[in-house]
Tab-separated table of C-alpha atoms and ligand atoms in Angstrom:
chain	number	residue	atom	x	y	z
A	1	MET	CA	-4.292	1.621	6.923
A	2	THR	CA	-2.428	-0.777	4.560
A	3	PRO	CA	-4.413	-3.919	3.959
A	4	MET	CA	-2.830	-7.249	4.907
A	5	LEU	CA	-2.937	-10.347	2.782
A	6	TYR	CA	-3.315	-13.688	4.570
A	7	ARG	CA	-2.206	-16.718	2.581
A	8	ALA	CA	-3.847	-19.956	3.681
A	9	THR	CA	-5.973	-22.883	2.729
A	10	PHE	CA	-9.287	-21.800	4.173
A	11	MET	CA	-12.710	-23.370	4.575
A	12	HIS	CA	-16.024	-21.873	5.625
A	13	THR	CA	-19.770	-22.418	5.320
A	14	PRO	CA	-21.411	-19.268	3.994
A	15	LEU	CA	-24.509	-21.393	3.292
A	16	ASP	CA	-26.566	-23.579	5.610
A	17	PRO	CA	-25.765	-27.241	4.817
A	18	PHE	CA	-29.062	-28.322	6.393
A	19	ARG	CA	-30.835	-26.448	3.583
A	20	GLU	CA	-28.425	-26.123	0.670
A	21	ALA	CA	-26.043	-28.357	-1.231
A	22	ASP	CA	-22.360	-27.410	-1.540
A	23	ALA	CA	-22.421	-25.297	1.605
A	24	LEU	CA	-18.750	-25.980	2.341
A	25	HIS	CA	-16.522	-23.555	0.477
A	26	VAL	CA	-12.851	-24.444	0.235
A	27	GLN	CA	-10.025	-22.339	-1.117
A	28	GLU	CA	-6.727	-24.167	-1.551
A	29	ASP	CA	-3.796	-21.753	-1.337
A	30	GLY	CA	-6.228	-18.906	-0.859
A	31	GLY	CA	-5.877	-15.268	0.015
A	32	LEU	CA	-7.890	-13.029	2.305
A	33	LEU	CA	-7.279	-9.305	2.036
A	34	ILE	CA	-7.953	-7.654	5.387
A	35	GLY	CA	-8.325	-3.930	5.963
A	36	GLY	CA	-9.615	-2.330	9.147
A	37	GLY	CA	-10.277	-5.788	10.570
A	38	VAL	CA	-12.718	-6.622	7.745
A	39	ILE	CA	-12.408	-8.992	4.784
A	40	ARG	CA	-12.083	-6.776	1.697
A	41	SER	CA	-11.452	-9.436	-0.889
A	42	SER	CA	-10.950	-13.192	-1.034
A	43	GLY	CA	-9.975	-15.863	-3.517
A	44	ASP	CA	-6.915	-17.421	-5.042
A	45	PHE	CA	-3.726	-16.168	-3.369
A	46	ALA	CA	-1.741	-15.625	-6.573
A	47	ALA	CA	-4.513	-13.537	-8.123
A	48	LEU	CA	-4.996	-11.424	-4.982
A	49	HIS	CA	-1.255	-10.949	-4.605
A	50	ALA	CA	-1.004	-9.768	-8.212
A	51	ALA	CA	-3.856	-7.314	-7.635
A	52	HIS	CA	-2.389	-6.039	-4.339
A	53	PRO	CA	1.376	-6.392	-4.694
A	54	ASP	CA	2.092	-3.917	-1.868
A	55	ALA	CA	-0.014	-5.683	0.754
A	56	PRO	CA	2.212	-7.381	3.337
A	57	VAL	CA	1.687	-11.165	3.290
A	58	THR	CA	1.178	-13.325	6.367
A	59	ASP	CA	1.915	-16.868	5.311
A	60	LEU	CA	-0.358	-19.396	7.019
A	61	ARG	CA	0.347	-22.393	4.854
A	62	GLY	CA	0.797	-25.671	6.645
A	63	GLY	CA	-2.583	-25.744	8.310
A	64	VAL	CA	-6.198	-24.768	7.778
A	65	LEU	CA	-7.806	-21.404	8.436
A	66	LEU	CA	-11.423	-21.501	9.653
A	67	PRO	CA	-13.826	-18.784	10.814
A	68	GLY	CA	-13.495	-18.277	14.562
A	69	PHE	CA	-15.715	-20.607	16.550
A	70	ILE	CA	-18.916	-19.288	18.116
A	71	ASP	CA	-19.952	-20.896	21.398
A	72	THR	CA	-23.611	-20.167	22.099
A	73	HIS	CA	-23.789	-21.487	25.651
A	74	VAL	CA	-20.959	-21.343	28.179
A	75	HIS	CA	-20.917	-20.362	31.878
A	76	TYR	CA	-18.192	-17.970	32.980
A	77	PRO	CA	-18.343	-18.795	36.719
A	78	GLN	CA	-17.985	-22.533	36.110
A	79	VAL	CA	-14.511	-22.776	34.603
A	80	ARG	CA	-12.954	-24.119	37.819
A	81	ILE	CA	-15.492	-26.899	38.276
A	82	ILE	CA	-15.258	-28.590	34.888
A	83	GLY	CA	-15.238	-32.336	35.418
A	84	GLY	CA	-17.949	-32.882	38.022
A	85	LEU	CA	-18.972	-36.250	36.628
A	86	GLY	CA	-21.545	-38.703	37.865
A	87	MET	CA	-24.543	-36.528	38.747
A	88	PRO	CA	-27.766	-35.472	37.057
A	89	LEU	CA	-28.435	-31.760	36.577
A	90	LEU	CA	-30.115	-30.770	39.838
A	91	ASP	CA	-27.620	-32.647	42.061
A	92	TRP	CA	-24.721	-31.262	40.029
A	93	LEU	CA	-26.038	-27.738	40.469
A	94	ASP	CA	-26.318	-28.190	44.251
A	95	ARG	CA	-22.999	-29.918	44.750
A	96	CYS	CA	-20.710	-28.443	42.085
A	97	ALA	CA	-21.970	-25.356	40.311
A	98	LEU	CA	-23.811	-23.250	42.869
A	99	PRO	CA	-21.199	-23.348	45.677
A	100	GLU	CA	-18.588	-22.157	43.194
A	101	GLU	CA	-20.895	-19.502	41.741
A	102	ALA	CA	-21.416	-18.099	45.257
A	103	ARG	CA	-17.660	-17.424	45.460
A	104	LEU	CA	-17.979	-14.807	42.705
A	105	ALA	CA	-19.431	-12.418	45.291
A	106	ASP	CA	-15.757	-11.579	45.780
A	107	ALA	CA	-14.757	-9.318	42.882
A	108	THR	CA	-11.087	-10.314	43.061
A	109	TYR	CA	-12.027	-13.968	42.798
A	110	ALA	CA	-14.421	-13.171	39.939
A	111	ARG	CA	-11.732	-11.328	37.999
A	112	ALA	CA	-9.330	-14.251	38.232
A	113	VAL	CA	-12.069	-16.629	37.067
A	114	ALA	CA	-12.986	-14.299	34.195
A	115	ARG	CA	-9.371	-14.271	33.049
A	116	GLU	CA	-9.172	-18.076	33.130
A	117	PHE	CA	-12.484	-18.343	31.321
A	118	LEU	CA	-11.619	-15.927	28.505
A	119	GLY	CA	-8.211	-17.544	28.113
A	120	GLY	CA	-9.923	-20.917	27.729
A	121	LEU	CA	-12.123	-19.587	24.935
A	122	ALA	CA	-9.264	-17.948	23.015
A	123	ARG	CA	-6.898	-20.924	23.329
A	124	ASN	CA	-9.566	-23.096	21.737
A	125	GLY	CA	-10.247	-20.809	18.805
A	126	THR	CA	-13.544	-19.413	20.078
A	127	THR	CA	-13.849	-15.799	19.010
A	128	THR	CA	-17.444	-15.098	20.047
A	129	ALA	CA	-19.411	-16.534	22.960
A	130	LEU	CA	-22.882	-16.171	24.400
A	131	VAL	CA	-21.837	-16.229	28.022
A	132	PHE	CA	-23.998	-17.169	30.979
A	133	GLY	CA	-22.689	-14.752	33.566
A	134	SER	CA	-22.557	-14.486	37.326
A	135	HIS	CA	-25.378	-13.732	39.753
A	136	PHE	CA	-23.340	-10.759	41.013
A	137	ALA	CA	-23.341	-7.437	39.164
A	138	GLY	CA	-19.826	-6.697	40.421
A	139	ALA	CA	-18.599	-9.954	38.897
A	140	MET	CA	-20.130	-8.896	35.583
A	141	ASP	CA	-18.201	-5.630	35.646
A	142	GLU	CA	-15.037	-7.665	36.202
A	143	PHE	CA	-16.005	-9.949	33.354
A	144	PHE	CA	-16.723	-7.208	30.811
A	145	ASP	CA	-13.543	-5.408	31.783
A	146	GLU	CA	-11.469	-8.565	31.255
A	147	ALA	CA	-13.352	-9.360	28.044
A	148	ALA	CA	-12.366	-5.966	26.628
A	149	THR	CA	-8.739	-6.743	27.407
A	150	SER	CA	-9.028	-10.207	25.816
A	151	GLY	CA	-10.281	-8.809	22.505
A	152	LEU	CA	-12.978	-11.513	22.244
A	153	ARG	CA	-16.557	-10.842	21.254
A	154	THR	CA	-18.895	-11.594	24.138
A	155	VAL	CA	-22.632	-11.491	24.552
A	156	ALA	CA	-23.114	-11.824	28.290
A	157	GLY	CA	-25.406	-10.930	31.119
A	158	GLN	CA	-25.947	-11.085	34.841
A	159	VAL	CA	-27.791	-14.279	35.791
A	160	VAL	CA	-30.891	-13.595	37.844
A	161	SER	CA	-32.895	-15.867	40.152
A	162	ASP	CA	-35.151	-15.424	43.138
A	163	ARG	CA	-35.818	-18.970	44.394
A	164	MET	CA	-34.684	-22.589	44.746
A	165	LEU	CA	-30.908	-21.996	44.545
A	166	ARG	CA	-28.952	-20.696	47.567
A	167	GLY	CA	-29.781	-17.501	49.451
A	168	GLU	CA	-26.596	-15.732	48.324
A	169	LEU	CA	-27.573	-16.213	44.673
A	170	HIS	CA	-31.092	-14.831	45.014
A	171	THR	CA	-32.125	-11.300	44.198
A	172	THR	CA	-35.433	-9.489	43.755
A	173	PRO	CA	-37.131	-8.506	40.497
A	174	GLU	CA	-36.622	-4.820	41.365
A	175	ARG	CA	-32.929	-5.256	42.004
A	176	ALA	CA	-32.481	-7.495	38.948
A	177	TYR	CA	-34.066	-4.809	36.795
A	178	ALA	CA	-31.991	-1.992	38.287
A	179	GLU	CA	-28.682	-3.873	38.091
A	180	GLY	CA	-29.451	-5.173	34.596
A	181	LYS	CA	-30.276	-1.687	33.363
A	182	ALA	CA	-27.055	-0.280	34.781
A	183	LEU	CA	-24.998	-3.098	33.244
A	184	ILE	CA	-26.656	-2.648	29.838
A	185	GLU	CA	-26.003	1.077	29.926
A	186	ARG	CA	-22.400	0.484	30.949
A	187	TRP	CA	-21.459	-2.368	28.617
A	188	HIS	CA	-23.896	-3.142	25.800
A	189	GLY	CA	-22.351	-2.049	22.518
A	190	GLN	CA	-19.066	-1.032	24.125
A	191	GLY	CA	-16.291	-2.357	21.890
A	192	ARG	CA	-17.010	-6.034	21.247
A	193	ALA	CA	-19.375	-6.520	24.197
A	194	ARG	CA	-23.102	-7.052	24.009
A	195	TYR	CA	-25.643	-7.781	26.725
A	196	ALA	CA	-27.935	-10.776	27.207
A	197	VAL	CA	-30.800	-10.714	29.697
A	198	THR	CA	-30.348	-14.019	31.535
A	199	PRO	CA	-32.805	-15.564	33.997
A	200	ARG	CA	-31.088	-18.799	35.079
A	201	PHE	CA	-34.129	-20.980	34.313
A	202	SER	CA	-37.820	-20.872	35.136
A	203	LEU	CA	-37.186	-23.222	38.029
A	204	SER	CA	-35.271	-20.443	39.816
A	205	ALA	CA	-37.164	-17.425	38.430
A	206	SER	CA	-40.631	-16.389	39.590
A	207	GLU	CA	-43.141	-14.803	37.240
A	208	GLY	CA	-42.161	-11.465	38.766
A	209	MET	CA	-38.522	-12.101	37.893
A	210	LEU	CA	-39.360	-13.084	34.297
A	211	ASP	CA	-41.460	-9.916	34.044
A	212	ALA	CA	-38.475	-7.847	35.214
A	213	CYS	CA	-36.409	-9.500	32.453
A	214	ALA	CA	-39.119	-8.664	29.916
A	215	ALA	CA	-39.123	-5.043	31.088
A	216	LEU	CA	-35.407	-4.833	30.295
A	217	MET	CA	-35.988	-6.403	26.868
A	218	ARG	CA	-38.693	-3.849	26.102
A	219	GLU	CA	-36.545	-0.951	27.234
A	220	PHE	CA	-33.465	-2.153	25.330
A	221	PRO	CA	-34.836	-3.971	22.272
A	222	ASP	CA	-31.468	-4.800	20.740
A	223	VAL	CA	-30.119	-6.796	23.681
A	224	HIS	CA	-30.183	-10.590	23.615
A	225	PHE	CA	-32.013	-13.130	25.745
A	226	THR	CA	-30.836	-16.506	26.946
A	227	SER	CA	-31.900	-19.156	29.436
A	228	HIS	CA	-32.193	-22.927	29.879
A	229	LEU	CA	-35.019	-25.068	28.530
A	230	ASN	CA	-36.094	-28.701	28.879
A	231	GLU	CA	-32.715	-30.098	29.873
A	232	ASN	CA	-33.620	-32.748	32.424
A	233	ARG	CA	-36.843	-34.584	33.288
A	234	ALA	CA	-36.740	-33.793	37.030
A	235	GLU	CA	-36.175	-30.120	36.188
A	236	ILE	CA	-39.159	-30.118	33.817
A	237	GLN	CA	-41.367	-31.775	36.438
A	238	THR	CA	-40.408	-29.110	38.979
A	239	VAL	CA	-41.101	-26.280	36.533
A	240	ARG	CA	-44.513	-27.822	35.814
A	241	GLY	CA	-45.342	-27.645	39.522
A	242	LEU	CA	-44.129	-24.053	39.817
A	243	PHE	CA	-46.129	-22.789	36.819
A	244	PRO	CA	-49.425	-24.702	36.989
A	245	ASP	CA	-51.061	-22.381	34.462
A	246	ALA	CA	-48.321	-22.632	31.839
A	247	ARG	CA	-48.859	-24.946	28.889
A	248	ASP	CA	-45.289	-26.212	29.112
A	249	TYR	CA	-41.746	-25.098	29.959
A	250	LEU	CA	-41.386	-22.782	26.944
A	251	ASP	CA	-44.680	-21.147	27.806
A	252	THR	CA	-43.206	-19.883	31.090
A	253	TYR	CA	-40.913	-17.661	28.998
A	254	ASP	CA	-43.445	-16.983	26.258
A	255	ARG	CA	-46.092	-15.664	28.641
A	256	ALA	CA	-43.551	-13.117	29.882
A	257	GLY	CA	-42.810	-12.011	26.309
A	258	LEU	CA	-39.249	-13.333	26.192
A	259	LEU	CA	-39.253	-15.097	22.812
A	260	GLY	CA	-37.641	-13.485	19.777
A	261	ARG	CA	-34.969	-13.852	17.133
A	262	ARG	CA	-32.282	-13.002	19.682
A	263	SER	CA	-33.528	-15.576	22.197
A	264	VAL	CA	-31.257	-18.604	22.653
A	265	PHE	CA	-32.437	-21.559	24.714
A	266	ALA	CA	-29.792	-23.947	25.964
A	267	HIS	CA	-30.330	-27.717	25.747
A	268	SER	CA	-33.933	-28.185	24.534
A	269	VAL	CA	-33.504	-31.944	24.914
A	270	HIS	CA	-37.072	-32.861	25.865
A	271	THR	CA	-38.928	-30.161	23.945
A	272	THR	CA	-42.417	-31.009	22.704
A	273	ASP	CA	-43.727	-30.480	19.189
A	274	ARG	CA	-45.878	-27.608	20.409
A	275	GLU	CA	-42.858	-25.897	21.928
A	276	LEU	CA	-40.810	-26.415	18.767
A	277	HIS	CA	-43.589	-24.892	16.719
A	278	VAL	CA	-43.662	-21.820	18.973
A	279	MET	CA	-39.859	-21.502	18.990
A	280	ALA	CA	-39.834	-21.555	15.190
A	281	ALA	CA	-42.657	-19.029	14.945
A	282	HIS	CA	-40.660	-16.625	17.137
A	283	HIS	CA	-37.330	-17.369	15.381
A	284	CYS	CA	-35.734	-18.556	18.620
A	285	SER	CA	-32.584	-20.679	18.573
A	286	ALA	CA	-31.603	-23.794	20.475
A	287	ALA	CA	-28.041	-24.128	21.783
A	288	HIS	CA	-27.253	-27.832	21.577
A	289	CYS	CA	-24.678	-28.847	24.213
A	290	PRO	CA	-23.835	-32.493	23.484
A	291	CYS	CA	-20.900	-32.917	25.891
A	292	SER	CA	-22.972	-31.562	28.766
A	293	ASN	CA	-25.982	-33.661	27.769
A	294	SER	CA	-23.749	-36.731	27.835
A	295	SER	CA	-21.928	-35.854	31.035
A	296	LEU	CA	-25.068	-35.020	33.031
A	297	GLY	CA	-27.026	-37.820	31.353
A	298	SER	CA	-29.659	-35.335	30.235
A	299	GLY	CA	-30.603	-37.154	27.038
A	300	LEU	CA	-30.223	-37.254	23.275
A	301	PHE	CA	-30.927	-33.914	21.602
A	302	PRO	CA	-33.637	-34.345	18.937
A	303	LEU	CA	-31.847	-32.445	16.179
A	304	GLY	CA	-34.062	-33.870	13.439
A	305	ARG	CA	-37.235	-32.667	15.153
A	306	HIS	CA	-35.787	-29.184	15.651
A	307	LEU	CA	-34.799	-28.946	11.999
A	308	ALA	CA	-38.105	-30.341	10.787
A	309	ALA	CA	-39.954	-27.756	12.866
A	310	GLY	CA	-37.748	-24.962	11.493
A	311	VAL	CA	-35.957	-24.225	14.774
A	312	HIS	CA	-32.478	-22.830	14.300
A	313	VAL	CA	-29.757	-24.834	16.102
A	314	ALA	CA	-26.236	-23.849	17.116
A	315	LEU	CA	-23.693	-25.402	19.486
A	316	GLY	CA	-22.566	-24.646	23.030
A	317	THR	CA	-19.894	-26.183	25.226
A	318	ASP	CA	-21.882	-25.508	28.423
A	319	VAL	CA	-18.735	-25.265	30.520
A	320	GLY	CA	-18.786	-26.434	33.345
A	321	GLY	CA	-21.614	-28.993	32.883
A	322	GLY	CA	-19.792	-29.578	29.619
A	323	THR	CA	-16.283	-30.908	29.518
A	324	GLY	CA	-14.193	-28.030	28.190
A	325	PHE	CA	-13.968	-25.146	25.747
A	326	SER	CA	-13.190	-27.045	22.560
A	327	MET	CA	-15.787	-26.491	19.869
A	328	LEU	CA	-14.014	-29.196	17.833
A	329	LYS	CA	-14.818	-31.662	20.597
A	330	GLU	CA	-18.369	-30.312	20.849
A	331	GLY	CA	-18.882	-30.793	17.117
A	332	LEU	CA	-17.555	-34.332	17.285
A	333	GLN	CA	-19.842	-35.136	20.215
A	334	ALA	CA	-22.814	-33.727	18.290
A	335	TYR	CA	-21.917	-36.120	15.498
A	336	PHE	CA	-21.573	-39.056	17.926
A	337	MET	CA	-24.955	-38.362	19.468
A	338	GLN	CA	-26.674	-38.362	16.106
A	339	GLN	CA	-24.999	-41.676	15.368
A	340	LEU	CA	-26.570	-43.037	18.540
A	341	GLN	CA	-30.110	-41.856	17.776
A	342	ALA	CA	-32.471	-44.753	17.221
A	343	GLY	CA	-34.870	-43.337	14.641
A	344	ASP	CA	-34.545	-39.613	14.222
A	345	ARG	CA	-30.899	-39.576	13.125
A	346	VAL	CA	-29.407	-36.646	11.212
A	347	ALA	CA	-26.249	-37.766	9.436
A	348	LEU	CA	-23.886	-34.905	10.164
A	349	THR	CA	-21.132	-34.274	7.626
A	350	PRO	CA	-17.950	-32.268	8.268
A	351	ALA	CA	-19.661	-29.296	6.598
A	352	HIS	CA	-22.517	-29.521	9.132
A	353	LEU	CA	-20.029	-29.567	11.996
A	354	LEU	CA	-18.207	-26.495	10.717
A	355	TYR	CA	-21.496	-24.694	10.134
A	356	LEU	CA	-22.752	-25.550	13.639
A	357	CYS	CA	-19.521	-24.202	15.166
A	358	THR	CA	-19.432	-20.964	13.164
A	359	ARG	CA	-22.192	-19.507	11.016
A	360	ALA	CA	-25.022	-21.159	12.951
A	361	GLY	CA	-23.776	-19.429	16.100
A	362	ALA	CA	-23.613	-16.089	14.323
A	363	GLN	CA	-27.211	-16.518	13.248
A	364	ALA	CA	-28.350	-17.472	16.765
A	365	LEU	CA	-26.883	-14.152	17.907
A	366	ASP	CA	-28.353	-12.282	14.929
A	367	LEU	CA	-24.797	-11.337	13.980
A	368	GLN	CA	-24.690	-13.264	10.690
A	369	ASP	CA	-24.084	-10.076	8.712
A	370	HIS	CA	-20.870	-9.429	10.659
A	371	ILE	CA	-19.279	-12.741	11.623
A	372	GLY	CA	-19.483	-16.496	11.054
A	373	ASP	CA	-17.841	-16.934	7.639
A	374	PHE	CA	-15.195	-15.456	5.380
A	375	GLY	CA	-17.547	-13.504	3.110
A	376	VAL	CA	-16.418	-10.097	1.898
A	377	GLY	CA	-17.519	-7.466	4.411
A	378	LYS	CA	-17.340	-9.830	7.399
A	379	ALA	CA	-14.969	-9.230	10.280
A	380	PHE	CA	-11.750	-11.201	10.119
A	381	ASP	CA	-12.461	-13.536	13.050
A	382	ALA	CA	-10.420	-16.641	12.391
A	383	VAL	CA	-8.671	-19.646	13.858
A	384	TRP	CA	-5.589	-21.156	12.296
A	385	LEU	CA	-5.411	-24.861	13.043
A	386	ARG	CA	-1.919	-26.171	12.536
A	387	PRO	CA	-1.023	-29.457	14.211
A	388	GLY	CA	2.265	-29.751	16.001
A	389	ALA	CA	5.177	-31.346	14.146
A	390	GLY	CA	5.126	-35.100	14.599
A	391	SER	CA	1.564	-35.190	15.935
A	392	THR	CA	-0.966	-37.812	14.924
A	393	LEU	CA	-3.146	-35.105	13.415
A	394	GLU	CA	-0.300	-33.955	11.219
A	395	ALA	CA	0.109	-37.517	9.953
A	396	VAL	CA	-3.614	-37.853	9.300
A	397	LEU	CA	-3.818	-34.532	7.453
A	398	GLN	CA	-0.876	-35.412	5.270
A	399	HIS	CA	-2.924	-38.328	3.979
A	400	ALA	CA	-6.348	-36.708	3.783
A	401	ASP	CA	-7.492	-36.871	0.184
A	402	SER	CA	-10.290	-34.280	0.224
A	403	ALA	CA	-11.321	-31.080	1.976
A	404	PRO	CA	-14.183	-32.779	3.848
A	405	GLY	CA	-11.679	-35.483	4.844
A	406	THR	CA	-9.330	-32.836	6.212
A	407	LEU	CA	-12.178	-31.223	8.117
A	408	ALA	CA	-13.349	-34.573	9.513
A	409	ALA	CA	-9.794	-35.286	10.670
A	410	LEU	CA	-9.661	-31.923	12.432
A	411	TYR	CA	-12.878	-32.707	14.296
A	412	ALA	CA	-11.850	-36.268	15.137
A	413	ASN	CA	-8.305	-35.436	16.274
A	414	GLY	CA	-8.045	-31.704	16.871
A	415	THR	CA	-7.511	-30.267	20.328
A	416	GLN	CA	-6.472	-27.016	21.931
A	417	ALA	CA	-2.864	-27.951	21.122
A	418	ASP	CA	-3.614	-27.587	17.409
A	419	VAL	CA	-4.838	-23.999	17.692
A	420	ALA	CA	-1.884	-21.967	16.486
A	421	ARG	CA	-3.295	-18.458	16.160
A	422	VAL	CA	-6.624	-16.675	16.608
A	423	TRP	CA	-7.850	-13.279	15.389
A	424	VAL	CA	-10.876	-11.142	16.182
A	425	GLY	CA	-11.631	-8.210	13.907
A	426	GLY	CA	-8.154	-8.646	12.455
A	427	ASP	CA	-6.489	-8.357	15.866
A	428	PRO	CA	-4.479	-11.313	17.124
A	429	VAL	CA	-6.045	-12.551	20.373
A	430	TYR	CA	-4.062	-15.760	20.802
A	431	ASP	CA	-0.728	-17.009	19.581
A	432	ARG	CA	0.361	-20.505	20.554
A	433	PRO	CA	3.596	-20.314	22.498
A	434	HIS	CA	6.650	-21.441	20.514
A	435	THR	CA	4.731	-21.623	17.239
A	436	PRO	CA	6.997	-21.639	14.212
A	437	SER	CA	6.148	-18.692	11.991
A	438	GLY	CA	4.185	-20.860	9.593
A	439	THR	CA	6.419	-20.330	6.619
A	440	ALA	CA	7.733	-23.887	6.472
A	441	VAL	CA	5.190	-26.213	4.889
A	442	PRO	CA	5.480	-29.862	5.876
A	443	ALA	CA	5.324	-32.107	2.845
A	444	GLY	CA	1.808	-33.080	1.885
A	445	MET	CA	0.100	-30.537	4.120
A	446	PRO	CA	-2.622	-28.395	2.584
B	501	LIG	O1	-26.377	-27.305	32.337
B	501	LIG	C1	-26.805	-26.451	33.122
B	501	LIG	N1	-25.943	-25.701	33.823
B	501	LIG	C2	-26.344	-24.756	34.688
B	501	LIG	O2	-25.524	-24.083	35.311
B	501	LIG	C3	-27.742	-24.598	34.851
B	501	LIG	N2	-28.497	-23.782	35.607
B	501	LIG	C4	-29.761	-24.080	35.327
B	501	LIG	N3	-29.850	-25.071	34.424
B	501	LIG	C5	-28.609	-25.402	34.110
B	501	LIG	N4	-28.128	-26.318	33.260
B	502	LIG	ZN1	-26.010	-24.032	30.960
């Protein structure tokens, strides 16, 4: 297949800015040579064009090309209930989330929701997501089927619970195991789909249920694991009462054998030093969800303590406790929340925000060798941000005097409307309606 040459100003973070200086790599008027959906070569456009004069050129000047965003915590059944403001977690679950999740018993309803959900990801430049699924196996088949059509990368699993929710959402450990096994055999590794074993949280999962999850993890060692952890004080108190022998919330998962480098715990707002130490020792990741934490009033995520303990951190939108699919907004909110920290503040730079939205997510999913940056050999998963003509963001970018300044402006001002085109594995998965081809470069734009 003839390779394609993409001409763009691109930025990415192949290094971890929390550990290394100069993690933000910027290529003004750059080129990315793509063959078979993979980056074959990268650098200065003129040099690449001279070396590959026959490669067709896609001109993406007049904007910025970034690696596709990676959302490490987002609920598929909750897309229609975004915006349930004014409640703490457990009330919000009872009043907003769980009644809607029960509706996914209907496969036709589930399919429509899956389509809306996947469309929301793609329109916002998210190319990979760790997706909290539905309690219904049938709804997961609908989801994976729609995900294949969407072209997005998804790591998703049936959510399992056997107490404290609503009867319709409960299952048994035996059934959870059997349905999970069938779903893994049907979907894990098919195209761009992967499976995540997903007990909702220890509050709604008995020891027997967590053991059933662990049995799946043992039988299929390359699947992922995700759940919630230490989001809300009332939740933590309830978990303490349900697991009197556990040392803490994390221990409820640890005792079942559910911690590993593919384990992602959402929220981790009130996590103790002991728990952080154990998470780091097992190479677990935390999915920080700052919009959700703000909306549900869950608390200020202790990023500094996670980093100091060596716990890997990525970002999640947590739709629908969160407020939408935009990873730009999520990054900005992460920055805001660090600004509001009293003592333990981590000053997040634009490079940190880009890293948290891209490569950090890849690492949380143990997919850092395949996605997350524009290194040679990585899949071409990308988002082209190009503000609309006459927009405020266009005006700001025209006057940005540095690459970090441009990136900061994208986080401060960028929305779904600025996402012009999105690719996964070199395949276009979203094209903004009525987008000019990208050949005309507004004066002053990068
Ligand atoms: O933010 C959250 N959203 C949920 O749906 C959920 N379920 C358990 N814990 C949760 N937290
Ligand atoms: Zn969640």
